Amino acid sequence: MLIDTYDRVATDLRVSLTDRCNLRCTYCMPEEGLQWLAKPDLLSDDEIVRLVRIAVTQLGINEVRFTGGEPLLRPGLVSIVEQCAALTPRPRMSLTTNGIGLKRTAAALKAAGLDRVNVSLDTLRPDVFKTLTRRDRHHDVLAGLEAARDAGLTPVKVNTVLMPGLNADEAPDLLAWAVEHGYELRFIEQMPLDAQHGWKRDGMITAGDILTSLRTRFTLTAEGDGERGSAPAERWLVDGGPHRVGVIASVTRPFCRACDRTRLTADGQVRTCLFAREETDLRGALRSEAPDKEIARIWRLAMWGKKAGSGLDDPSFLQPDRPMSAIGG
């Protein structure tokens, strides 16, 4: 079991499969990209599967989310999913993606054992998408969403970040579109994820702003804390249901007290929090032929030191130096 000094138990593992991405979202990385990790520094497919196996069979992990960078860029993704699906007990498995490669891979991922996907889409306007991502791929994301739904990777969740001066007015339109297509929309407050450190707390669109905007067109009924559990999103029934919308208020209403996550970076480091400044090396233990029991011990020790919160609610918060693309969302 992965328990910390605040009696939180981590049962949800986020695995970053690569630091690379085929978009250049303005809130994530500079236009020219980043200095990518060297291939020898990345975990191999076998190393990823071994760490997931240790987490599931020895540490109580029951949910695995594959992230990036963009995880669909990982050549061995389908095989990794298939091997993890064969574990006993079998973890629930999901994928967070920008959706660009999903049209060609959704069916294979479902067949391999993936349960569902989260797709990032911030706008319904192709021109705004191109401004936000610096790529003209809006149509590919829409096609990927349809392919995921048709393959049964459901519920298909759509993650949206609203930014002033770009897509701040789109919340009601996005929700209407999600309801029409059967997707579950989740708005996420913009967080300091950009490597160029351009994020500013002042002027950010808050959860309160989003809800106010949505209520100009929809009736929202709070689902209640009992339904939420450790999930980061507060959810509301839309016009009485059954459709739901979620808001993740990472900055204004942090959910750290209920956090049940542990994170594995693309180069084999344990992170206790997306915004932690410390990491614990598992890659070195793997490559020095440490037994599973020792790797599990190192992982438990890392999680025991997890801090009470992310620090995002502190106005003086300083962003981590490590690019978020290698850590995973």
mmCIF file of N, CA and C in Angstrom, residues 115-233:
data_model
loop_
_atom_site.group_PDB
_atom_site.id
_atom_site.type_symbol
_atom_site.label_atom_id
_atom_site.label_comp_id
_atom_site.label_asym_id
_atom_site.label_seq_id
_atom_site.Cartn_x
_atom_site.Cartn_y
_atom_site.Cartn_z
ATOM 1 N N ASP A 115 -9.818 0.970 -21.218
ATOM 2 C CA ASP A 115 -11.216 1.157 -20.842
ATOM 3 C C ASP A 115 -11.817 2.442 -21.384
ATOM 4 N N ARG A 116 -11.066 3.554 -21.306
ATOM 5 C CA ARG A 116 -11.648 4.814 -21.748
ATOM 6 C C ARG A 116 -10.535 5.819 -22.023
ATOM 7 N N VAL A 117 -10.945 7.004 -22.551
ATOM 8 C CA VAL A 117 -9.981 8.048 -22.877
ATOM 9 C C VAL A 117 -10.448 9.402 -22.357
ATOM 10 N N ASN A 118 -9.479 10.277 -22.107
ATOM 11 C CA ASN A 118 -9.683 11.708 -21.888
ATOM 12 C C ASN A 118 -9.011 12.420 -23.053
ATOM 13 N N VAL A 119 -9.746 13.267 -23.732
ATOM 14 C CA VAL A 119 -9.195 13.982 -24.890
ATOM 15 C C VAL A 119 -9.202 15.482 -24.606
ATOM 16 N N SER A 120 -8.075 16.122 -24.840
ATOM 17 C CA SER A 120 -7.964 17.567 -24.624
ATOM 18 C C SER A 120 -8.486 18.307 -25.847
ATOM 19 N N LEU A 121 -9.450 19.198 -25.638
ATOM 20 C CA LEU A 121 -9.976 20.043 -26.706
ATOM 21 C C LEU A 121 -10.488 21.326 -26.068
ATOM 22 N N ASP A 122 -9.897 22.451 -26.428
ATOM 23 C CA ASP A 122 -10.183 23.712 -25.760
ATOM 24 C C ASP A 122 -11.156 24.612 -26.514
ATOM 25 N N THR A 123 -11.478 24.266 -27.744
ATOM 26 C CA THR A 123 -12.302 25.162 -28.546
ATOM 27 C C THR A 123 -13.024 24.399 -29.649
ATOM 28 N N LEU A 124 -14.154 24.954 -30.074
ATOM 29 C CA LEU A 124 -14.879 24.426 -31.226
ATOM 30 C C LEU A 124 -14.513 25.169 -32.506
ATOM 31 N N ARG A 125 -13.680 26.176 -32.386
ATOM 32 C CA ARG A 125 -13.327 27.027 -33.525
ATOM 33 C C ARG A 125 -11.952 26.629 -34.061
ATOM 34 N N PRO A 126 -11.882 26.156 -35.306
ATOM 35 C CA PRO A 126 -10.588 25.740 -35.868
ATOM 36 C C PRO A 126 -9.521 26.826 -35.829
ATOM 37 N N ASP A 127 -9.913 28.101 -36.040
ATOM 38 C CA ASP A 127 -8.915 29.170 -36.033
ATOM 39 C C ASP A 127 -8.351 29.391 -34.639
ATOM 40 N N VAL A 128 -9.215 29.297 -33.622
ATOM 41 C CA VAL A 128 -8.741 29.445 -32.244
ATOM 42 C C VAL A 128 -7.862 28.253 -31.858
ATOM 43 N N PHE A 129 -8.248 27.054 -32.304
ATOM 44 C CA PHE A 129 -7.431 25.864 -32.060
ATOM 45 C C PHE A 129 -6.026 26.067 -32.614
ATOM 46 N N LYS A 130 -5.938 26.577 -33.816
ATOM 47 C CA LYS A 130 -4.630 26.789 -34.432
ATOM 48 C C LYS A 130 -3.813 27.809 -33.652
ATOM 49 N N THR A 131 -4.467 28.844 -33.132
ATOM 50 C CA THR A 131 -3.765 29.839 -32.320
ATOM 51 C C THR A 131 -3.272 29.233 -31.013
ATOM 52 N N LEU A 132 -4.118 28.424 -30.376
ATOM 53 C CA LEU A 132 -3.776 27.830 -29.083
ATOM 54 C C LEU A 132 -2.682 26.774 -29.192
ATOM 55 N N THR A 133 -2.763 25.942 -30.239
ATOM 56 C CA THR A 133 -1.866 24.794 -30.345
ATOM 57 C C THR A 133 -0.730 24.979 -31.328
ATOM 58 N N ARG A 134 -0.812 26.062 -32.126
ATOM 59 C CA ARG A 134 0.156 26.350 -33.183
ATOM 60 C C ARG A 134 0.194 25.240 -34.232
ATOM 61 N N ARG A 135 -0.907 24.514 -34.359
ATOM 62 C CA ARG A 135 -1.045 23.460 -35.360
ATOM 63 C C ARG A 135 -2.470 23.468 -35.902
ATOM 64 N N ASP A 136 -2.641 23.136 -37.176
ATOM 65 C CA ASP A 136 -3.951 23.127 -37.827
ATOM 66 C C ASP A 136 -4.493 21.692 -37.823
ATOM 67 N N ARG A 137 -4.880 21.193 -36.639
ATOM 68 C CA ARG A 137 -5.277 19.787 -36.508
ATOM 69 C C ARG A 137 -6.636 19.616 -35.825
ATOM 70 N N HIS A 138 -7.435 20.652 -35.830
ATOM 71 C CA HIS A 138 -8.732 20.598 -35.141
ATOM 72 C C HIS A 138 -9.590 19.441 -35.655
ATOM 73 N N HIS A 139 -9.627 19.251 -36.960
ATOM 74 C CA HIS A 139 -10.448 18.198 -37.561
ATOM 75 C C HIS A 139 -9.990 16.814 -37.120
ATOM 76 N N ASP A 140 -8.687 16.643 -36.902
ATOM 77 C CA ASP A 140 -8.170 15.351 -36.460
ATOM 78 C C ASP A 140 -8.631 15.014 -35.049
ATOM 79 N N VAL A 141 -8.695 16.028 -34.189
ATOM 80 C CA VAL A 141 -9.156 15.795 -32.815
ATOM 81 C C VAL A 141 -10.629 15.386 -32.816
ATOM 82 N N LEU A 142 -11.457 16.072 -33.602
ATOM 83 C CA LEU A 142 -12.873 15.719 -33.684
ATOM 84 C C LEU A 142 -13.051 14.296 -34.208
ATOM 85 N N ALA A 143 -12.258 13.925 -35.202
ATOM 86 C CA ALA A 143 -12.327 12.568 -35.748
ATOM 87 C C ALA A 143 -11.876 11.544 -34.708
ATOM 88 N N GLY A 144 -10.870 11.897 -33.931
ATOM 89 C CA GLY A 144 -10.399 10.998 -32.876
ATOM 90 C C GLY A 144 -11.443 10.778 -31.792
ATOM 91 N N LEU A 145 -12.129 11.840 -31.415
ATOM 92 C CA LEU A 145 -13.200 11.722 -30.432
ATOM 93 C C LEU A 145 -14.294 10.781 -30.920
ATOM 94 N N GLU A 146 -14.707 10.936 -32.168
ATOM 95 C CA GLU A 146 -15.740 10.065 -32.730
ATOM 96 C C GLU A 146 -15.271 8.606 -32.752
ATOM 97 N N ALA A 147 -14.018 8.395 -33.113
ATOM 98 C CA ALA A 147 -13.482 7.035 -33.177
ATOM 99 C C ALA A 147 -13.451 6.393 -31.789
ATOM 100 N N ALA A 148 -13.083 7.182 -30.777
ATOM 101 C CA ALA A 148 -13.058 6.658 -29.409
ATOM 102 C C ALA A 148 -14.451 6.265 -28.943
ATOM 103 N N ARG A 149 -15.414 7.113 -29.224
ATOM 104 C CA ARG A 149 -16.798 6.807 -28.848
ATOM 105 C C ARG A 149 -17.288 5.558 -29.575
ATOM 106 N N ASP A 150 -17.023 5.471 -30.860
ATOM 107 C CA ASP A 150 -17.485 4.328 -31.647
ATOM 108 C C ASP A 150 -16.797 3.032 -31.228
ATOM 109 N N ALA A 151 -15.558 3.128 -30.747
ATOM 110 C CA ALA A 151 -14.824 1.936 -30.314
ATOM 111 C C ALA A 151 -15.249 1.468 -28.927
ATOM 112 N N GLY A 152 -16.026 2.292 -28.212
ATOM 113 C CA GLY A 152 -16.467 1.918 -26.871
ATOM 114 C C GLY A 152 -15.530 2.334 -25.764
ATOM 115 N N LEU A 153 -14.649 3.305 -26.041
ATOM 116 C CA LEU A 153 -13.743 3.818 -25.005
ATOM 117 C C LEU A 153 -14.492 4.880 -24.190
ATOM 118 N N THR A 154 -15.503 4.455 -23.510
ATOM 119 C CA THR A 154 -16.440 5.361 -22.857
ATOM 120 C C THR A 154 -16.435 5.195 -21.342
ATOM 121 N N PRO A 155 -16.830 6.248 -20.596
ATOM 122 C CA PRO A 155 -17.228 7.545 -21.123
ATOM 123 C C PRO A 155 -16.040 8.320 -21.696
ATOM 124 N N VAL A 156 -16.243 8.899 -22.875
ATOM 125 C CA VAL A 156 -15.226 9.761 -23.473
ATOM 126 C C VAL A 156 -15.298 11.109 -22.763
ATOM 127 N N LYS A 157 -14.210 11.479 -22.093
ATOM 128 C CA LYS A 157 -14.166 12.749 -21.376
ATOM 129 C C LYS A 157 -13.347 13.757 -22.170
ATOM 130 N N VAL A 158 -13.843 14.971 -22.231
ATOM 131 C CA VAL A 158 -13.164 16.049 -22.946
ATOM 132 C C VAL A 158 -12.658 17.060 -21.929
ATOM 133 N N ASN A 159 -11.347 17.279 -21.926
ATOM 134 C CA ASN A 159 -10.729 18.231 -21.008
ATOM 135 C C ASN A 159 -10.538 19.575 -21.704
ATOM 136 N N THR A 160 -11.029 20.645 -21.078
ATOM 137 C CA THR A 160 -10.977 21.972 -21.679
ATOM 138 C C THR A 160 -10.383 22.991 -20.717
ATOM 139 N N VAL A 161 -9.466 23.791 -21.222
ATOM 140 C CA VAL A 161 -8.900 24.914 -20.481
ATOM 141 C C VAL A 161 -9.358 26.198 -21.166
ATOM 142 N N LEU A 162 -9.943 27.106 -20.405
ATOM 143 C CA LEU A 162 -10.377 28.391 -20.946
ATOM 144 C C LEU A 162 -9.326 29.457 -20.633
ATOM 145 N N MET A 163 -9.042 30.283 -21.645
ATOM 146 C CA MET A 163 -8.016 31.306 -21.495
ATOM 147 C C MET A 163 -8.569 32.656 -21.924
ATOM 148 N N PRO A 164 -8.276 33.706 -21.161
ATOM 149 C CA PRO A 164 -8.779 35.045 -21.503
ATOM 150 C C PRO A 164 -8.341 35.471 -22.899
ATOM 151 N N GLY A 165 -9.280 36.077 -23.632
ATOM 152 C CA GLY A 165 -8.962 36.615 -24.936
ATOM 153 C C GLY A 165 -8.901 35.605 -26.062
ATOM 154 N N LEU A 166 -9.100 34.320 -25.745
ATOM 155 C CA LEU A 166 -9.036 33.288 -26.774
ATOM 156 C C LEU A 166 -10.344 32.497 -26.860
ATOM 157 N N ASN A 167 -10.645 31.752 -25.808
ATOM 158 C CA ASN A 167 -11.830 30.890 -25.822
ATOM 159 C C ASN A 167 -12.697 31.073 -24.585
ATOM 160 N N ALA A 168 -12.517 32.197 -23.897
ATOM 161 C CA ALA A 168 -13.190 32.414 -22.613
ATOM 162 C C ALA A 168 -14.707 32.398 -22.729
ATOM 163 N N ASP A 169 -15.233 32.701 -23.920
ATOM 164 C CA ASP A 169 -16.678 32.795 -24.106
ATOM 165 C C ASP A 169 -17.322 31.489 -24.573
ATOM 166 N N GLU A 170 -16.531 30.427 -24.690
ATOM 167 C CA GLU A 170 -17.033 29.219 -25.334
ATOM 168 C C GLU A 170 -17.663 28.187 -24.397
ATOM 169 N N ALA A 171 -17.655 28.422 -23.098
ATOM 170 C CA ALA A 171 -18.112 27.387 -22.172
ATOM 171 C C ALA A 171 -19.512 26.860 -22.506
ATOM 172 N N PRO A 172 -20.531 27.717 -22.682
ATOM 173 C CA PRO A 172 -21.869 27.179 -22.986
ATOM 174 C C PRO A 172 -21.918 26.414 -24.311
ATOM 175 N N ASP A 173 -21.229 26.912 -25.341
ATOM 176 C CA ASP A 173 -21.224 26.231 -26.632
ATOM 177 C C ASP A 173 -20.548 24.865 -26.530
ATOM 178 N N LEU A 174 -19.466 24.807 -25.793
ATOM 179 C CA LEU A 174 -18.764 23.535 -25.612
ATOM 180 C C LEU A 174 -19.645 22.520 -24.883
ATOM 181 N N LEU A 175 -20.359 22.964 -23.866
ATOM 182 C CA LEU A 175 -21.219 22.039 -23.140
ATOM 183 C C LEU A 175 -22.369 21.553 -24.022
ATOM 184 N N ALA A 176 -22.972 22.444 -24.781
ATOM 185 C CA ALA A 176 -24.051 22.036 -25.688
ATOM 186 C C ALA A 176 -23.544 20.998 -26.689
ATOM 187 N N TRP A 177 -22.355 21.230 -27.216
ATOM 188 C CA TRP A 177 -21.745 20.289 -28.174
ATOM 189 C C TRP A 177 -21.460 18.942 -27.511
ATOM 190 N N ALA A 178 -20.917 18.945 -26.286
ATOM 191 C CA ALA A 178 -20.606 17.702 -25.589
ATOM 192 C C ALA A 178 -21.874 16.897 -25.307
ATOM 193 N N VAL A 179 -22.924 17.575 -24.885
ATOM 194 C CA VAL A 179 -24.197 16.896 -24.627
ATOM 195 C C VAL A 179 -24.725 16.266 -25.917
ATOM 196 N N GLU A 180 -24.654 17.005 -27.010
ATOM 197 C CA GLU A 180 -25.156 16.507 -28.289
ATOM 198 C C GLU A 180 -24.430 15.249 -28.734
ATOM 199 N N HIS A 181 -23.117 15.189 -28.492
ATOM 200 C CA HIS A 181 -22.306 14.074 -28.987
ATOM 201 C C HIS A 181 -22.068 12.975 -27.946
ATOM 202 N N GLY A 182 -22.577 13.163 -26.748
ATOM 203 C CA GLY A 182 -22.432 12.127 -25.734
ATOM 204 C C GLY A 182 -21.089 12.088 -25.047
ATOM 205 N N TYR A 183 -20.371 13.221 -25.011
ATOM 206 C CA TYR A 183 -19.096 13.303 -24.313
ATOM 207 C C TYR A 183 -19.318 13.949 -22.939
ATOM 208 N N GLU A 184 -18.445 13.613 -21.997
ATOM 209 C CA GLU A 184 -18.506 14.253 -20.674
ATOM 210 C C GLU A 184 -17.453 15.353 -20.621
ATOM 211 N N LEU A 185 -17.895 16.593 -20.546
ATOM 212 C CA LEU A 185 -17.002 17.747 -20.591
ATOM 213 C C LEU A 185 -16.495 18.081 -19.196
ATOM 214 N N ARG A 186 -15.196 18.385 -19.114
ATOM 215 C CA ARG A 186 -14.582 18.788 -17.851
ATOM 216 C C ARG A 186 -13.720 20.022 -18.097
ATOM 217 N N PHE A 187 -14.071 21.101 -17.434
ATOM 218 C CA PHE A 187 -13.269 22.319 -17.514
ATOM 219 C C PHE A 187 -12.186 22.263 -16.441
ATOM 220 N N ILE A 188 -10.989 22.664 -16.806
ATOM 221 C CA ILE A 188 -9.852 22.640 -15.884
ATOM 222 C C ILE A 188 -9.286 24.050 -15.770
ATOM 223 N N GLU A 189 -9.187 24.557 -14.559
ATOM 224 C CA GLU A 189 -8.555 25.862 -14.378
ATOM 225 C C GLU A 189 -7.120 25.808 -14.906
ATOM 226 N N GLN A 190 -6.732 26.859 -15.590
ATOM 227 C CA GLN A 190 -5.383 26.910 -16.127
ATOM 228 C C GLN A 190 -4.369 26.888 -14.995
ATOM 229 N N MET A 191 -3.413 25.966 -15.107
ATOM 230 C CA MET A 191 -2.394 25.797 -14.083
ATOM 231 C C MET A 191 -1.032 26.203 -14.633
ATOM 232 N N PRO A 192 -0.049 26.405 -13.773
ATOM 233 C CA PRO A 192 1.293 26.801 -14.230
ATOM 234 C C PRO A 192 2.051 25.618 -14.813
ATOM 235 N N LEU A 193 1.670 25.202 -16.026
ATOM 236 C CA LEU A 193 2.282 24.054 -16.682
ATOM 237 C C LEU A 193 3.252 24.442 -17.778
ATOM 238 N N ASP A 194 3.321 25.718 -18.118
ATOM 239 C CA ASP A 194 4.121 26.152 -19.260
ATOM 240 C C ASP A 194 5.598 26.257 -18.914
ATOM 241 N N ALA A 195 6.413 25.684 -19.784
ATOM 242 C CA ALA A 195 7.862 25.703 -19.548
ATOM 243 C C ALA A 195 8.435 27.113 -19.608
ATOM 244 N N GLN A 196 7.747 28.003 -20.316
ATOM 245 C CA GLN A 196 8.260 29.379 -20.432
ATOM 246 C C GLN A 196 7.829 30.263 -19.268
ATOM 247 N N HIS A 197 7.099 29.685 -18.312
ATOM 248 C CA HIS A 197 6.704 30.379 -17.088
ATOM 249 C C HIS A 197 5.908 31.657 -17.380
ATOM 250 N N GLY A 198 4.935 31.534 -18.267
ATOM 251 C CA GLY A 198 4.114 32.692 -18.596
ATOM 252 C C GLY A 198 2.802 32.747 -17.838
ATOM 253 N N TRP A 199 2.524 31.722 -17.025
ATOM 254 C CA TRP A 199 1.255 31.662 -16.291
ATOM 255 C C TRP A 199 1.183 32.766 -15.248
ATOM 256 N N LYS A 200 0.007 33.378 -15.150
ATOM 257 C CA LYS A 200 -0.217 34.390 -14.129
ATOM 258 C C LYS A 200 -1.559 34.123 -13.457
ATOM 259 N N ARG A 201 -1.574 34.207 -12.150
ATOM 260 C CA ARG A 201 -2.805 33.982 -11.404
ATOM 261 C C ARG A 201 -3.828 35.073 -11.701
ATOM 262 N N ASP A 202 -3.374 36.291 -11.791
ATOM 263 C CA ASP A 202 -4.288 37.401 -12.080
ATOM 264 C C ASP A 202 -4.855 37.256 -13.483
ATOM 265 N N GLY A 203 -6.163 37.330 -13.587
ATOM 266 C CA GLY A 203 -6.809 37.259 -14.880
ATOM 267 C C GLY A 203 -7.183 35.876 -15.334
ATOM 268 N N MET A 204 -6.758 34.837 -14.605
ATOM 269 C CA MET A 204 -7.122 33.477 -15.001
ATOM 270 C C MET A 204 -8.634 33.281 -14.863
ATOM 271 N N ILE A 205 -9.194 32.394 -15.677
ATOM 272 C CA ILE A 205 -10.621 32.096 -15.618
ATOM 273 C C ILE A 205 -10.840 31.028 -14.559
ATOM 274 N N THR A 206 -11.572 31.371 -13.525
ATOM 275 C CA THR A 206 -11.734 30.493 -12.372
ATOM 276 C C THR A 206 -12.921 29.560 -12.545
ATOM 277 N N ALA A 207 -13.014 28.595 -11.659
ATOM 278 C CA ALA A 207 -14.166 27.696 -11.651
ATOM 279 C C ALA A 207 -15.460 28.476 -11.477
ATOM 280 N N GLY A 208 -15.430 29.491 -10.643
ATOM 281 C CA GLY A 208 -16.604 30.320 -10.449
ATOM 282 C C GLY A 208 -17.027 31.031 -11.724
ATOM 283 N N ASP A 209 -16.043 31.527 -12.476
ATOM 284 C CA ASP A 209 -16.335 32.175 -13.754
ATOM 285 C C ASP A 209 -16.981 31.194 -14.727
ATOM 286 N N ILE A 210 -16.457 29.992 -14.766
ATOM 287 C CA ILE A 210 -16.969 28.972 -15.685
ATOM 288 C C ILE A 210 -18.413 28.618 -15.361
ATOM 289 N N LEU A 211 -18.687 28.402 -14.084
ATOM 290 C CA LEU A 211 -20.050 28.038 -13.680
ATOM 291 C C LEU A 211 -21.036 29.167 -13.964
ATOM 292 N N THR A 212 -20.605 30.383 -13.726
ATOM 293 C CA THR A 212 -21.473 31.529 -14.025
ATOM 294 C C THR A 212 -21.816 31.569 -15.508
ATOM 295 N N SER A 213 -20.827 31.322 -16.352
ATOM 296 C CA SER A 213 -21.046 31.313 -17.790
ATOM 297 C C SER A 213 -21.991 30.182 -18.198
ATOM 298 N N LEU A 214 -21.777 28.993 -17.671
ATOM 299 C CA LEU A 214 -22.625 27.845 -18.027
ATOM 300 C C LEU A 214 -24.074 28.072 -17.615
ATOM 301 N N ARG A 215 -24.271 28.737 -16.491
ATOM 302 C CA ARG A 215 -25.632 28.939 -15.977
ATOM 303 C C ARG A 215 -26.428 29.974 -16.769
ATOM 304 N N THR A 216 -25.790 30.644 -17.706
ATOM 305 C CA THR A 216 -26.549 31.533 -18.586
ATOM 306 C C THR A 216 -27.393 30.735 -19.569
ATOM 307 N N ARG A 217 -27.079 29.440 -19.747
ATOM 308 C CA ARG A 217 -27.817 28.627 -20.695
ATOM 309 C C ARG A 217 -28.362 27.318 -20.110
ATOM 310 N N PHE A 218 -27.747 26.841 -19.005
ATOM 311 C CA PHE A 218 -28.111 25.542 -18.457
ATOM 312 C C PHE A 218 -28.445 25.645 -16.977
ATOM 313 N N THR A 219 -29.263 24.713 -16.505
ATOM 314 C CA THR A 219 -29.496 24.549 -15.080
ATOM 315 C C THR A 219 -28.545 23.478 -14.577
ATOM 316 N N LEU A 220 -27.745 23.826 -13.593
ATOM 317 C CA LEU A 220 -26.752 22.904 -13.052
ATOM 318 C C LEU A 220 -27.119 22.509 -11.638
ATOM 319 N N THR A 221 -27.136 21.207 -11.377
ATOM 320 C CA THR A 221 -27.443 20.683 -10.051
ATOM 321 C C THR A 221 -26.238 19.938 -9.529
ATOM 322 N N ALA A 222 -25.694 20.376 -8.392
ATOM 323 C CA ALA A 222 -24.492 19.752 -7.840
ATOM 324 C C ALA A 222 -24.731 18.284 -7.544
ATOM 325 N N GLU A 223 -23.774 17.457 -7.935
ATOM 326 C CA GLU A 223 -23.885 16.022 -7.714
ATOM 327 C C GLU A 223 -23.657 15.660 -6.256
ATOM 328 N N GLY A 224 -22.834 16.440 -5.563
ATOM 329 C CA GLY A 224 -22.594 16.197 -4.146
ATOM 330 C C GLY A 224 -21.274 15.505 -3.886
ATOM 331 N N ASP A 225 -20.704 15.754 -2.707
ATOM 332 C CA ASP A 225 -19.402 15.195 -2.345
ATOM 333 C C ASP A 225 -19.431 13.684 -2.259
ATOM 334 N N GLY A 226 -20.582 13.112 -1.893
ATOM 335 C CA GLY A 226 -20.670 11.669 -1.776
ATOM 336 C C GLY A 226 -20.413 10.956 -3.091
ATOM 337 N N GLU A 227 -20.786 11.602 -4.198
ATOM 338 C CA GLU A 227 -20.554 11.023 -5.519
ATOM 339 C C GLU A 227 -19.136 11.276 -6.011
ATOM 340 N N ARG A 228 -18.510 12.306 -5.476
ATOM 341 C CA ARG A 228 -17.206 12.723 -5.999
ATOM 342 C C ARG A 228 -16.078 11.817 -5.548
ATOM 343 N N GLY A 229 -16.071 11.429 -4.283
ATOM 344 C CA GLY A 229 -14.977 10.625 -3.768
ATOM 345 C C GLY A 229 -13.660 11.369 -3.878
ATOM 346 N N SER A 230 -12.640 10.702 -4.435
ATOM 347 C CA SER A 230 -11.322 11.330 -4.590
ATOM 348 C C SER A 230 -11.131 11.943 -5.965
ATOM 349 N N ALA A 231 -12.171 11.962 -6.791
ATOM 350 C CA ALA A 231 -12.048 12.530 -8.136
ATOM 351 C C ALA A 231 -11.770 14.028 -8.053
ATOM 352 N N PRO A 232 -10.931 14.553 -8.940
ATOM 353 C CA PRO A 232 -10.600 15.977 -8.885
ATOM 354 C C PRO A 232 -11.727 16.886 -9.348
ATOM 355 N N ALA A 233 -12.636 16.373 -10.154
ATOM 356 C CA ALA A 233 -13.688 17.211 -10.719
ATOM 357 C C ALA A 233 -14.925 17.258 -9.832
#
